[in-house]
Short mmCIF file of C-alpha atoms in Angstrom, two decimals:
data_model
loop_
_atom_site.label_atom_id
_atom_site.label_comp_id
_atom_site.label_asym_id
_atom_site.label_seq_id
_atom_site.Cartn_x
_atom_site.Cartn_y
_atom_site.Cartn_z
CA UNK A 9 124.65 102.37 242.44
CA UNK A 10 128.20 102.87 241.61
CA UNK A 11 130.22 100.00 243.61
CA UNK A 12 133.07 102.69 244.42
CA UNK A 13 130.58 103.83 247.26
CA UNK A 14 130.66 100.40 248.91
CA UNK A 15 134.31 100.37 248.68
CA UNK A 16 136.62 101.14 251.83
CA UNK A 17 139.29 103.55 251.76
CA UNK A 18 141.66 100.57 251.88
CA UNK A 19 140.04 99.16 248.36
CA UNK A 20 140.28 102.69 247.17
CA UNK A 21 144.26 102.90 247.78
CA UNK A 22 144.62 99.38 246.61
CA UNK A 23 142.70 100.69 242.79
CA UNK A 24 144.88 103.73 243.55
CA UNK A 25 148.06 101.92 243.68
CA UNK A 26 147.28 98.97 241.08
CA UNK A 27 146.10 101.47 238.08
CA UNK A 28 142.41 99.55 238.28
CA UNK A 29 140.83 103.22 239.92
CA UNK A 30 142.01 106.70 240.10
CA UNK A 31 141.55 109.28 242.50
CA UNK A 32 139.33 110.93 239.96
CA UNK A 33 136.48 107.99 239.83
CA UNK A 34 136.30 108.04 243.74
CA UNK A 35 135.71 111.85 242.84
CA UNK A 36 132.90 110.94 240.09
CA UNK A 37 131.40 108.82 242.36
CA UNK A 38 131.38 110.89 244.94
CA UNK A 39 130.15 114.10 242.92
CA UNK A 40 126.93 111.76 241.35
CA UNK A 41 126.09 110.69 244.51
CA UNK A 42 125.69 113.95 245.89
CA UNK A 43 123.77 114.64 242.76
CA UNK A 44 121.78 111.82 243.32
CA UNK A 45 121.09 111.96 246.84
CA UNK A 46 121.41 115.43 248.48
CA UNK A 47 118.36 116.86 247.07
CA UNK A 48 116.51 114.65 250.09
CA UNK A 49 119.24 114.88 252.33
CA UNK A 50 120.42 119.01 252.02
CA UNK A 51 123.62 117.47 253.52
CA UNK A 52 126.10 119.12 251.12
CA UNK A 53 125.76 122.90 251.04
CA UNK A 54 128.59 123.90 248.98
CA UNK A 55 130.95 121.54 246.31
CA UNK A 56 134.14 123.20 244.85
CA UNK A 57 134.71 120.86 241.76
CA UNK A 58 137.14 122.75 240.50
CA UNK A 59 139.21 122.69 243.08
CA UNK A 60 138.77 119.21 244.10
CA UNK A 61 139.25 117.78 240.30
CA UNK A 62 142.65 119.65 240.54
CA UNK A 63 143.18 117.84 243.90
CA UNK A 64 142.22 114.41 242.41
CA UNK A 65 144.17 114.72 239.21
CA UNK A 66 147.56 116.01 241.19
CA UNK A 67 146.80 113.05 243.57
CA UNK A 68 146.72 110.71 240.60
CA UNK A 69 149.87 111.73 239.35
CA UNK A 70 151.13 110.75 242.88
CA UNK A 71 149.79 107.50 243.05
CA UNK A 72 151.45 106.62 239.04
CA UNK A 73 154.59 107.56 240.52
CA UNK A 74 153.96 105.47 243.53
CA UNK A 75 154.54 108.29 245.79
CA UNK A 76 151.62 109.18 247.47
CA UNK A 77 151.45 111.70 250.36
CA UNK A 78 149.46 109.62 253.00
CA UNK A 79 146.75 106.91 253.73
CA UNK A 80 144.37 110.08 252.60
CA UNK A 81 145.78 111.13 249.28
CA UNK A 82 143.22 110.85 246.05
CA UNK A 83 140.37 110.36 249.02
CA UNK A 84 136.86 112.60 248.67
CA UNK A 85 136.71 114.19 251.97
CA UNK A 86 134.06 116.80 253.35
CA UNK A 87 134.54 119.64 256.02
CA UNK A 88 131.91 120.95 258.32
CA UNK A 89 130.50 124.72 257.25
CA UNK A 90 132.38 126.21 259.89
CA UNK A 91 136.16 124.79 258.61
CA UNK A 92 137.53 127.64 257.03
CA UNK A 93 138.67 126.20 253.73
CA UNK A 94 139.80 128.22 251.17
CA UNK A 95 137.59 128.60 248.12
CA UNK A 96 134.41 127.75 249.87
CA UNK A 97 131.83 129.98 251.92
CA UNK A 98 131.93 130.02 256.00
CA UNK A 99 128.25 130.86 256.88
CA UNK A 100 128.48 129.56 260.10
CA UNK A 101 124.61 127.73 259.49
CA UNK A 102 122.88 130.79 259.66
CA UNK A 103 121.18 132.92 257.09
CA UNK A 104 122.68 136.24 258.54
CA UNK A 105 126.06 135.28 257.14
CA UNK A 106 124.64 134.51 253.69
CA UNK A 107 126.69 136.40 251.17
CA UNK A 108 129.86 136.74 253.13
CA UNK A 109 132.75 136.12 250.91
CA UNK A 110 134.51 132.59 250.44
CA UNK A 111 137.39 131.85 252.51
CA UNK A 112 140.55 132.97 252.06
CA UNK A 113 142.67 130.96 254.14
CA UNK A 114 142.62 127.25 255.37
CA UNK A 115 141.82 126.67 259.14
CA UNK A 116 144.36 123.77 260.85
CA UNK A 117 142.23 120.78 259.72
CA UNK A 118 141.77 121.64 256.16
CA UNK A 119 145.63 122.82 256.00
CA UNK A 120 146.59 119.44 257.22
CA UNK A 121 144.15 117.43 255.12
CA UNK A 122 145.15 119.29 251.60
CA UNK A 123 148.98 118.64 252.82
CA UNK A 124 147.86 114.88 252.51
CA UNK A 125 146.44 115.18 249.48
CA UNK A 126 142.82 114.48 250.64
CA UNK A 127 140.47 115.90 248.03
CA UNK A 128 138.06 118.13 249.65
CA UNK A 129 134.45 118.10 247.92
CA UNK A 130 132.37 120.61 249.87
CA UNK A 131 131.31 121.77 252.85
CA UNK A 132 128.55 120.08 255.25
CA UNK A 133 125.53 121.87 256.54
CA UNK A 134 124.97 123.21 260.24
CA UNK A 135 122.47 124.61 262.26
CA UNK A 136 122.60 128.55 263.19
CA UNK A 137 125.66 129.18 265.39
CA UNK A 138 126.46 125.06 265.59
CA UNK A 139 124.38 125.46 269.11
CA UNK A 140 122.06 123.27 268.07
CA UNK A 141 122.60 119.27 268.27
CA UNK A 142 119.75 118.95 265.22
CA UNK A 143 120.37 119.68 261.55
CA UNK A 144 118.06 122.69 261.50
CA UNK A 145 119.35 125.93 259.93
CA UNK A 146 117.57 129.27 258.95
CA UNK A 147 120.38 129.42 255.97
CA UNK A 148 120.39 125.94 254.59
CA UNK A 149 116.51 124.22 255.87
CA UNK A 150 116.35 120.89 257.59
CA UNK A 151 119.00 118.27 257.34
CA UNK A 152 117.72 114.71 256.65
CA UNK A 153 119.26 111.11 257.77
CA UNK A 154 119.70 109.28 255.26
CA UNK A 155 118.21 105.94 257.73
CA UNK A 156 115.02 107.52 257.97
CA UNK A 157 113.98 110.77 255.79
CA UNK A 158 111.73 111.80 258.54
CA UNK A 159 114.46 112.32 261.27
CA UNK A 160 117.11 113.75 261.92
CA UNK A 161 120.97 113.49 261.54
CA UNK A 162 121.86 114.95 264.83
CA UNK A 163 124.14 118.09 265.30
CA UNK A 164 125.51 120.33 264.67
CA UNK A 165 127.44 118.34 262.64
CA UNK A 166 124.57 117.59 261.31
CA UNK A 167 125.46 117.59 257.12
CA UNK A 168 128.41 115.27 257.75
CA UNK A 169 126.48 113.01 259.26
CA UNK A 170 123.67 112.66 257.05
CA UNK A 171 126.24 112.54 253.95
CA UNK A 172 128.45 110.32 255.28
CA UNK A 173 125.77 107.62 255.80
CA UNK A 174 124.56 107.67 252.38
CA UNK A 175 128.09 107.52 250.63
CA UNK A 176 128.99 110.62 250.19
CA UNK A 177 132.78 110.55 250.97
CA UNK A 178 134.88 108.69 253.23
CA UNK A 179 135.39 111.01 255.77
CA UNK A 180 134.45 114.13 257.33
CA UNK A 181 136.56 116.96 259.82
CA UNK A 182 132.96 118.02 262.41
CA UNK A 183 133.46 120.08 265.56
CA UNK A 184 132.39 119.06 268.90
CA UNK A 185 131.39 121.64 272.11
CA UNK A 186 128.67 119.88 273.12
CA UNK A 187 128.75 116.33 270.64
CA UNK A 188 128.33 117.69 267.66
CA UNK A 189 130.78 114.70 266.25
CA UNK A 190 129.06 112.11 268.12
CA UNK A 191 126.07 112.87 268.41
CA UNK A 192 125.52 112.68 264.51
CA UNK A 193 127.60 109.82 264.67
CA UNK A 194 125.00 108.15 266.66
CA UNK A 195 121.98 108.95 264.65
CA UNK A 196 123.42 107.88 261.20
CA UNK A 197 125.07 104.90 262.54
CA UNK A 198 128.82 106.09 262.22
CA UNK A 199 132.29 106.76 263.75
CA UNK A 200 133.38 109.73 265.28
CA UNK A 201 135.95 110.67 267.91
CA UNK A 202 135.90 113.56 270.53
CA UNK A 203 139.96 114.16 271.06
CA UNK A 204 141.19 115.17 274.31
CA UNK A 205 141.08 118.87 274.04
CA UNK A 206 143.86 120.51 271.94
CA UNK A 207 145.41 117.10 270.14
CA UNK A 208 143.47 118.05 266.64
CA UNK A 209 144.60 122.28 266.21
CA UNK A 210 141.56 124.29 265.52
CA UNK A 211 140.71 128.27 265.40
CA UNK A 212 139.72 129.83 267.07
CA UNK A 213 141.53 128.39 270.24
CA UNK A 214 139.13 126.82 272.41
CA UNK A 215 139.20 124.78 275.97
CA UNK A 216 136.01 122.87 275.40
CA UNK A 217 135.63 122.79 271.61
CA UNK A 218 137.68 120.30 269.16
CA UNK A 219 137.64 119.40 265.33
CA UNK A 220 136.84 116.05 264.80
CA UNK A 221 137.20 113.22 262.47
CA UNK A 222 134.22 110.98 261.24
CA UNK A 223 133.59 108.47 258.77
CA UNK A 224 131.85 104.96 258.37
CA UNK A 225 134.68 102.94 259.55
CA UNK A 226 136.98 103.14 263.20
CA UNK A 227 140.00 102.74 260.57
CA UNK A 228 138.28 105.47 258.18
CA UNK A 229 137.86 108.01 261.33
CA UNK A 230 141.83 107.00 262.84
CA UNK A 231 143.33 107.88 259.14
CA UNK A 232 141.58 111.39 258.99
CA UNK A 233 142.79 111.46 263.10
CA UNK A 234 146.14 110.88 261.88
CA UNK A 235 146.37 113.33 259.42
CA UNK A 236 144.29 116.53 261.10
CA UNK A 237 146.09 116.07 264.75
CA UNK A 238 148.91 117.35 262.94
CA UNK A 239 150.12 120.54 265.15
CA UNK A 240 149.57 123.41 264.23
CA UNK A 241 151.23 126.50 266.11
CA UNK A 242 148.22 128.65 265.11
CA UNK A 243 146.53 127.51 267.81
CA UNK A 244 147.99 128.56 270.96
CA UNK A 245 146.50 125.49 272.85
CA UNK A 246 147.71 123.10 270.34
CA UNK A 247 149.16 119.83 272.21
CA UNK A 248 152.64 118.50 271.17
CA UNK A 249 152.69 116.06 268.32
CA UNK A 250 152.19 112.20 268.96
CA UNK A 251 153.46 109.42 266.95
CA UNK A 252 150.45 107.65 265.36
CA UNK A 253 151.02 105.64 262.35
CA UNK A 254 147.38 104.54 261.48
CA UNK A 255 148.24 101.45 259.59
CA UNK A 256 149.18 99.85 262.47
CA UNK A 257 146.96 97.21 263.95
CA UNK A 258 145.11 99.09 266.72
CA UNK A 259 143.88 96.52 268.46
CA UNK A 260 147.03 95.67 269.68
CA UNK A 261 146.53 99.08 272.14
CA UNK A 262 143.15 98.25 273.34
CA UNK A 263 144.17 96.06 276.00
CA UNK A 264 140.87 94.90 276.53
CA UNK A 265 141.82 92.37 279.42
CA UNK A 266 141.88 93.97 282.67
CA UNK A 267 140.78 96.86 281.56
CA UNK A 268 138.41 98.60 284.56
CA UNK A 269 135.51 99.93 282.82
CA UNK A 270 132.86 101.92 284.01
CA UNK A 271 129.36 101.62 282.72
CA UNK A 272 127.59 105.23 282.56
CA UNK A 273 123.43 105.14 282.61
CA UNK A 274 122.30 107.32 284.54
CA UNK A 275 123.73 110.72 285.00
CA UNK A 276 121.82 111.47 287.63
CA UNK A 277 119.45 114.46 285.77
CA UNK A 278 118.19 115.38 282.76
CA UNK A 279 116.78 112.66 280.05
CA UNK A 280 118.02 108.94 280.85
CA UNK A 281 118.67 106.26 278.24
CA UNK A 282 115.31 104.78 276.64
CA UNK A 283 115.49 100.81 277.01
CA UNK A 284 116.52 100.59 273.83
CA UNK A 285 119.97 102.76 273.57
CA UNK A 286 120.24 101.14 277.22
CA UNK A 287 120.29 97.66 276.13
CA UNK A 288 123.14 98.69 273.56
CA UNK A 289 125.11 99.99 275.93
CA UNK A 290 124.49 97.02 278.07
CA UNK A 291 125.84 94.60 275.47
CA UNK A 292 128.90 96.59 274.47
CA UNK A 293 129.70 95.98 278.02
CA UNK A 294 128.93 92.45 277.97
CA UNK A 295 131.38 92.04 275.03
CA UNK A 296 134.43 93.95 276.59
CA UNK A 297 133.38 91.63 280.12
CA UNK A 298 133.80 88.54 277.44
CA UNK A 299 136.85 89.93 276.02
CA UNK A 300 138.28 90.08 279.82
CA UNK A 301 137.72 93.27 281.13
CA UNK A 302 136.63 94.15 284.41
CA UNK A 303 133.19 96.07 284.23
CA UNK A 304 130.72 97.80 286.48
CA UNK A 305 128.07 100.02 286.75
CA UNK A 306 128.70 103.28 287.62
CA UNK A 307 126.40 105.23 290.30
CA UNK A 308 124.78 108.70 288.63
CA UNK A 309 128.11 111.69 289.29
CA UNK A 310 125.42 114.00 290.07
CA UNK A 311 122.36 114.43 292.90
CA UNK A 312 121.54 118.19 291.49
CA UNK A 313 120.87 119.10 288.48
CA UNK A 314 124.10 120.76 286.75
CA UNK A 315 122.78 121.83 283.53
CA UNK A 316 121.23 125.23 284.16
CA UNK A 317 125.03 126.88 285.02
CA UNK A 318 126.31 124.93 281.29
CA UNK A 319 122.86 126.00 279.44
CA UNK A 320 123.65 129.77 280.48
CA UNK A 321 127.25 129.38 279.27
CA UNK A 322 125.97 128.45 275.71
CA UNK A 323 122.57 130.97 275.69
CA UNK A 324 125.38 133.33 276.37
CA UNK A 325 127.80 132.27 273.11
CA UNK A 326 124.76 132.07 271.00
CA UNK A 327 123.72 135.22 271.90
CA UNK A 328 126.90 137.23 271.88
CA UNK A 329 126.89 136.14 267.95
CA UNK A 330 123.90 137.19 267.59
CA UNK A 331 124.54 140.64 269.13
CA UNK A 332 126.94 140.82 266.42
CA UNK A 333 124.65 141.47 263.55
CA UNK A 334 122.95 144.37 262.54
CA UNK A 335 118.96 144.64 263.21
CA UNK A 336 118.08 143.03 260.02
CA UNK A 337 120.21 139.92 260.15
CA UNK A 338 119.30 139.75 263.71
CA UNK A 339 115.84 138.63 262.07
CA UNK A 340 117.51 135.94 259.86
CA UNK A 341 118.75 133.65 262.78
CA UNK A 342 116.79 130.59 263.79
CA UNK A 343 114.01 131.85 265.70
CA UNK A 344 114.03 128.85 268.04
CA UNK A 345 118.05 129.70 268.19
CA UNK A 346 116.79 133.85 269.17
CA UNK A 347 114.28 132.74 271.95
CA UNK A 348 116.66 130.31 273.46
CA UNK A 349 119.39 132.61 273.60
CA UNK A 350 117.54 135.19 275.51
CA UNK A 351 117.96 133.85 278.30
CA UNK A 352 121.23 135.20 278.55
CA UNK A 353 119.98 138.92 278.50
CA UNK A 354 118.92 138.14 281.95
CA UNK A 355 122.42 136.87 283.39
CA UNK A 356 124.53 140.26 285.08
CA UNK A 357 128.07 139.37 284.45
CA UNK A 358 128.56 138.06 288.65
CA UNK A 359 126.13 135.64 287.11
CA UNK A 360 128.49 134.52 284.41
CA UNK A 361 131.11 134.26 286.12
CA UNK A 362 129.00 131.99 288.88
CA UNK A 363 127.46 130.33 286.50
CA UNK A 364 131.16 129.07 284.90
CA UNK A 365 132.65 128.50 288.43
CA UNK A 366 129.56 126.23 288.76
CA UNK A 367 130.40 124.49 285.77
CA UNK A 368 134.25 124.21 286.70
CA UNK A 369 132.87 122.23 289.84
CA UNK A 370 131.02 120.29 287.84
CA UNK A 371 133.43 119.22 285.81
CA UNK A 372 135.84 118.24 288.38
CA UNK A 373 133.25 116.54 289.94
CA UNK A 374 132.62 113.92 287.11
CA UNK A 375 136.49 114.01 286.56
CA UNK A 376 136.77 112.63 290.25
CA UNK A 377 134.04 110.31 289.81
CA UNK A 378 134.88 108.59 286.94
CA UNK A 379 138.53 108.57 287.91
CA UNK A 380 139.20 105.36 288.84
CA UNK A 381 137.96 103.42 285.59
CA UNK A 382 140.17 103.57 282.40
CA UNK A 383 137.15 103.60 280.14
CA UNK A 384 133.89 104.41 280.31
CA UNK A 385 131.02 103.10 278.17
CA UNK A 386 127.80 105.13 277.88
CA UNK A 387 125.46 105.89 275.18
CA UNK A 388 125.68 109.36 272.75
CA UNK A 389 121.78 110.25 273.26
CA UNK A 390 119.17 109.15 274.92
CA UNK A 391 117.00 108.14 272.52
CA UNK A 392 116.91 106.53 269.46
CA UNK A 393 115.89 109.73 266.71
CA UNK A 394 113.90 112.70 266.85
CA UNK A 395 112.02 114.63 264.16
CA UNK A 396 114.19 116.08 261.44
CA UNK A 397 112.51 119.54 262.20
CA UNK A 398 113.23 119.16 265.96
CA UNK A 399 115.68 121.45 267.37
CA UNK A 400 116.14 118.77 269.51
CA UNK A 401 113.76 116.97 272.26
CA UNK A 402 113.28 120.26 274.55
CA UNK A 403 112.95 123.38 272.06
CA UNK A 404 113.08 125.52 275.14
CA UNK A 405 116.83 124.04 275.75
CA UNK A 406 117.78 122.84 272.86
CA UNK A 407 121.20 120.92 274.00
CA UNK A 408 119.75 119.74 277.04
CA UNK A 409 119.34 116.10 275.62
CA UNK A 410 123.26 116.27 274.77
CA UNK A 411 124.03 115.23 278.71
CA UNK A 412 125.90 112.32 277.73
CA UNK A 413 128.38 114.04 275.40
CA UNK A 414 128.03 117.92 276.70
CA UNK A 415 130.04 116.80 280.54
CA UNK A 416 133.23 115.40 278.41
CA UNK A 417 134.02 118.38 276.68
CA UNK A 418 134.46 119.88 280.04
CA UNK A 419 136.94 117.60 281.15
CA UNK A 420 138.97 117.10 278.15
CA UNK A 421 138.63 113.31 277.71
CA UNK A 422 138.44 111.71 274.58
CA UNK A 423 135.53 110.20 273.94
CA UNK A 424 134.38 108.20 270.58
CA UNK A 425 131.04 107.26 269.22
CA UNK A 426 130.25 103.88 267.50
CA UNK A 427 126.98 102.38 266.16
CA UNK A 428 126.77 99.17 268.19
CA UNK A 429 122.78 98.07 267.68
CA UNK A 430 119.70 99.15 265.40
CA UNK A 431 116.40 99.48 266.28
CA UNK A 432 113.44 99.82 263.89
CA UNK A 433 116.21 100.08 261.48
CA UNK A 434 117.95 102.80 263.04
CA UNK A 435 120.97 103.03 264.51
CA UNK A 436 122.13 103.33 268.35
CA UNK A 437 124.99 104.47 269.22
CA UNK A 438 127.69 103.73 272.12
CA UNK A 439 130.11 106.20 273.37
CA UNK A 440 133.73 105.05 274.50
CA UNK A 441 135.73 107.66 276.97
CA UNK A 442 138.90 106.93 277.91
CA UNK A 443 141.82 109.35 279.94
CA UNK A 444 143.14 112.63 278.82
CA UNK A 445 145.70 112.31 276.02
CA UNK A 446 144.86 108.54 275.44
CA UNK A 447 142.71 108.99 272.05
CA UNK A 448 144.89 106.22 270.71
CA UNK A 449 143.29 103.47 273.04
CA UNK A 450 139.90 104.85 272.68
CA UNK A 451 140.28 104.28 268.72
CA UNK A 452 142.08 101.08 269.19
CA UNK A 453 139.04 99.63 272.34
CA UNK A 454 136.26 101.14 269.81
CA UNK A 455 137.56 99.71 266.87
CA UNK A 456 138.08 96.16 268.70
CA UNK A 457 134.32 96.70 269.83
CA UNK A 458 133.31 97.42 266.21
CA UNK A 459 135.03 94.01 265.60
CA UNK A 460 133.14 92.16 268.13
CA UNK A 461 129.47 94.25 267.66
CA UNK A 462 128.02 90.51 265.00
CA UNK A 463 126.75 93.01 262.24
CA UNK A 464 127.83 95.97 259.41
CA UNK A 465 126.06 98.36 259.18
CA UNK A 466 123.18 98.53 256.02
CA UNK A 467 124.16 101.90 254.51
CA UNK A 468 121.23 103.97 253.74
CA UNK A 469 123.16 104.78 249.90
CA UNK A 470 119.40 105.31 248.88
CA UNK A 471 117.88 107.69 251.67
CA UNK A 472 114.92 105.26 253.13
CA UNK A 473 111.40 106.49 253.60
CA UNK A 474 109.77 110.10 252.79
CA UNK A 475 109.41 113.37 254.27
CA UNK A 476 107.09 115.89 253.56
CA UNK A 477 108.45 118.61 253.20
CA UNK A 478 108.64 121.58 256.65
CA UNK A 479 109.59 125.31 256.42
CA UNK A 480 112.01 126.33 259.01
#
């Protein structure tokens, strides 16, 4: 195994800057690995070497001169399918897009990440749509984790995930509507932040959806942060610039003591926390209580059940992109994606627009409840893993198991994901959620947790066990 996968991004810039590595072996090493590994994994669906060896050698140049562009330049990055990037295919996970032309223009995130010089190696497989939080896809099969070849990475990230884990990279731009950056970070053990909605640009403009960074270290995830919250006026909902210089010590803004923090277990429906993910949860809290904070359980938000109103919303975006195709790529979707989505043919438009003043209510209603607390710690699913050719645990509502993530797109908060326990050798996941706007403590309180969590994560840089292999 090629030590330049074990290294940090920190060790890569020190080679970088000392002559001892280039920006082109980080490349190599990245490029074998894929070669070595993705072939279990079907993590990487596209790799533009040309493209990215013209990256790495410019960013060499740079780094001779000693005048690199930022903390990313000469660094193997990956994008998410659905990250316009020029060069490489959008498919969008889904077989009905197959054959679409590559992109010819760079969304915000991979704008801001060539700017820095980041060298982007491929794209990362999603399911159909990115409405499912699983790494199953009628275009590119089933995505593997790396921890365990018979389960899955999570989604719809799902690609990044899985890659990231076994050393493919050092970071990775996801999207998140539902999770889809932290729940993968939770199955494969890494990093990932949820920003408050608008502070990393994206297209198309959305209130409830966000780019996302990822990667196998809190310091790996806040360096990609720093770089893709760049604004962008492309995006109409784009928030104002912030200062973040990402080689400051973050800690420093965690300001752990005093902190009220709210511990989130029960949400009052759906699927709760197995005893497992619970007991990680549990001792995150334990550590910020040790570390001074003031912590408490918090009561379930909810006595009914609020997911019907949100499932409808998504049925209905899966299926208006499904309308969109002609008969006979209509056929090529995920048919677990197709039968899901029909609910929606059902809904009259008074019931859409019930359906997302019942999810409005919702939203304030967890907004009010977790109001008083200025973080909240609770985990990203409620299990441990799934099967890799699960759409997820309830095939009938296939995000339904996302109720931990799903309720803090709604309100805008940023919320991170960190692995904070394993069990059976695989890892749990805890999810940090601070206020609006205040990413920068959530990165700083998740990386002083990943300080204070006893263990580093065993990277899976040889996929563990065996799968046989499942049609989709």
């Amino acid at each position: 195994m090629d030590p330049l996968l074990s290294m940090s991004s920190s060790q890569l810039r020190t080679g970088f800057a000392s002559g001892a590595l280039t920006p082109l072996d980080a490349l190599d090493a990245t490029l074998a690995q894929i070669d070595a590994v993705n072939g279990d994994l079907k993590a990487i669906v596209a790799v533009d070497r040309e493209r990215a060896t013209r990256a790495a050698e410019a960013a060499g140049r740079r780094w001779a001169a000693g005048r690199p562009s930022s903390v990313l330049d000469g660094i193997p990055v990956t994008v998410k399918d659905s990250v316009r990037t020029v060069g490489l295919p959008w498919r969008h996970g889904t077989a009905a897009n197959d054959g679409l032309p590559d992109c010819d223009g760079d969304s915000p995130p991979a704008a801001r990440l060539k700017e820095a010089g980041a060298v982007i190696v491929g794209k990362t497989a999603m399911p159909d749509f990115g409405m499912l939080a699983s790494g199953v896809s009628s275009l590119y099969g089933i995505t593997r984790n790396p921890w365990d070849l018979k389960t899955s990475p999570g989604g719809s990230s799902a690609g990044a995930g899985a890659s990231l884990a076994a050393g493919i990279g050092w970071g990775s731009v996801g999207s998140d509507i539902a999770g889809s950056v932290r729940l993968p970070a939770g199955h494969c053990g890494l990093v990932a932040l949820k920003p408050t909605q608008g502070r990393i640009p994206h297209l198309p403009s959305s209130t409830v959806r966000s780019a996302g960074p990822i990667a196998r270290t809190v310091a790996e995830a806040a360096e990609l942060y720093s770089v893709i919250a760049g604004f962008d006026a492309r995006d109409e909902l784009a928030l104002p610039p912030e200062a973040f210089d990402p080689g400051d010590d973050l800690r420093a803004r965690a300001e752990i003591r005093g902190a009220r923090v709210g511990v989130l277990l029960d949400m009052g429906y759906g699927y709760r926390a197995v005893d497992e993910v619970a007991d990680v949860v549990r001792r995150a809290a334990e550590t910020l209580a040790a570390g001074g904070a003031s912590v408490e359980q918090v009561p379930p938000p909810f006595e009914e059940d609020p997911y019907p109103a949100l499932d409808a919303l998504f049925q209905v975006r899966a299926r208006t992109e499904w309308e969109a195709f002609g008969e006979r790529d209509r056929r090529r979707v995920l048919p677990q994606l197709v039968a899901w989505s029909e609910g929606a043919n059902r809904l009259s438009a008074t019931d859409l627009e019930r359906a997302v003043g019942a999810v409005g209510r919702s939203r304030d209603r967890i907004a009010r409840h977790l109001a008083g607390y200025d973080l909240v710690l609770a985990p990203v699913i409620p299990v441990v893993s799934f099967p890799a050719e699960s759409v997820g645990l309830e095939p009938e509502r296939p995000l339904a198991h996302s109720g931990y993530t799903c309720w803090f797109n709604q309100t805008g908060q940023p919320a991170a994901a960190l692995c904070f326990g394993m069990s059976g050798g695989r890892p749990v996941g805890v999810q940090v959620v601070g206020r609006r706007f205040a990413d920068q403590r959530v990165l700083a309180v998740t990386r002083w947790l990943e300080e204070h969590r006893g263990f580093e994560p065993d990277w899976p840089l040889v996929p563990r066990g065996t799968a046989v292999p499942v049609a989709v």
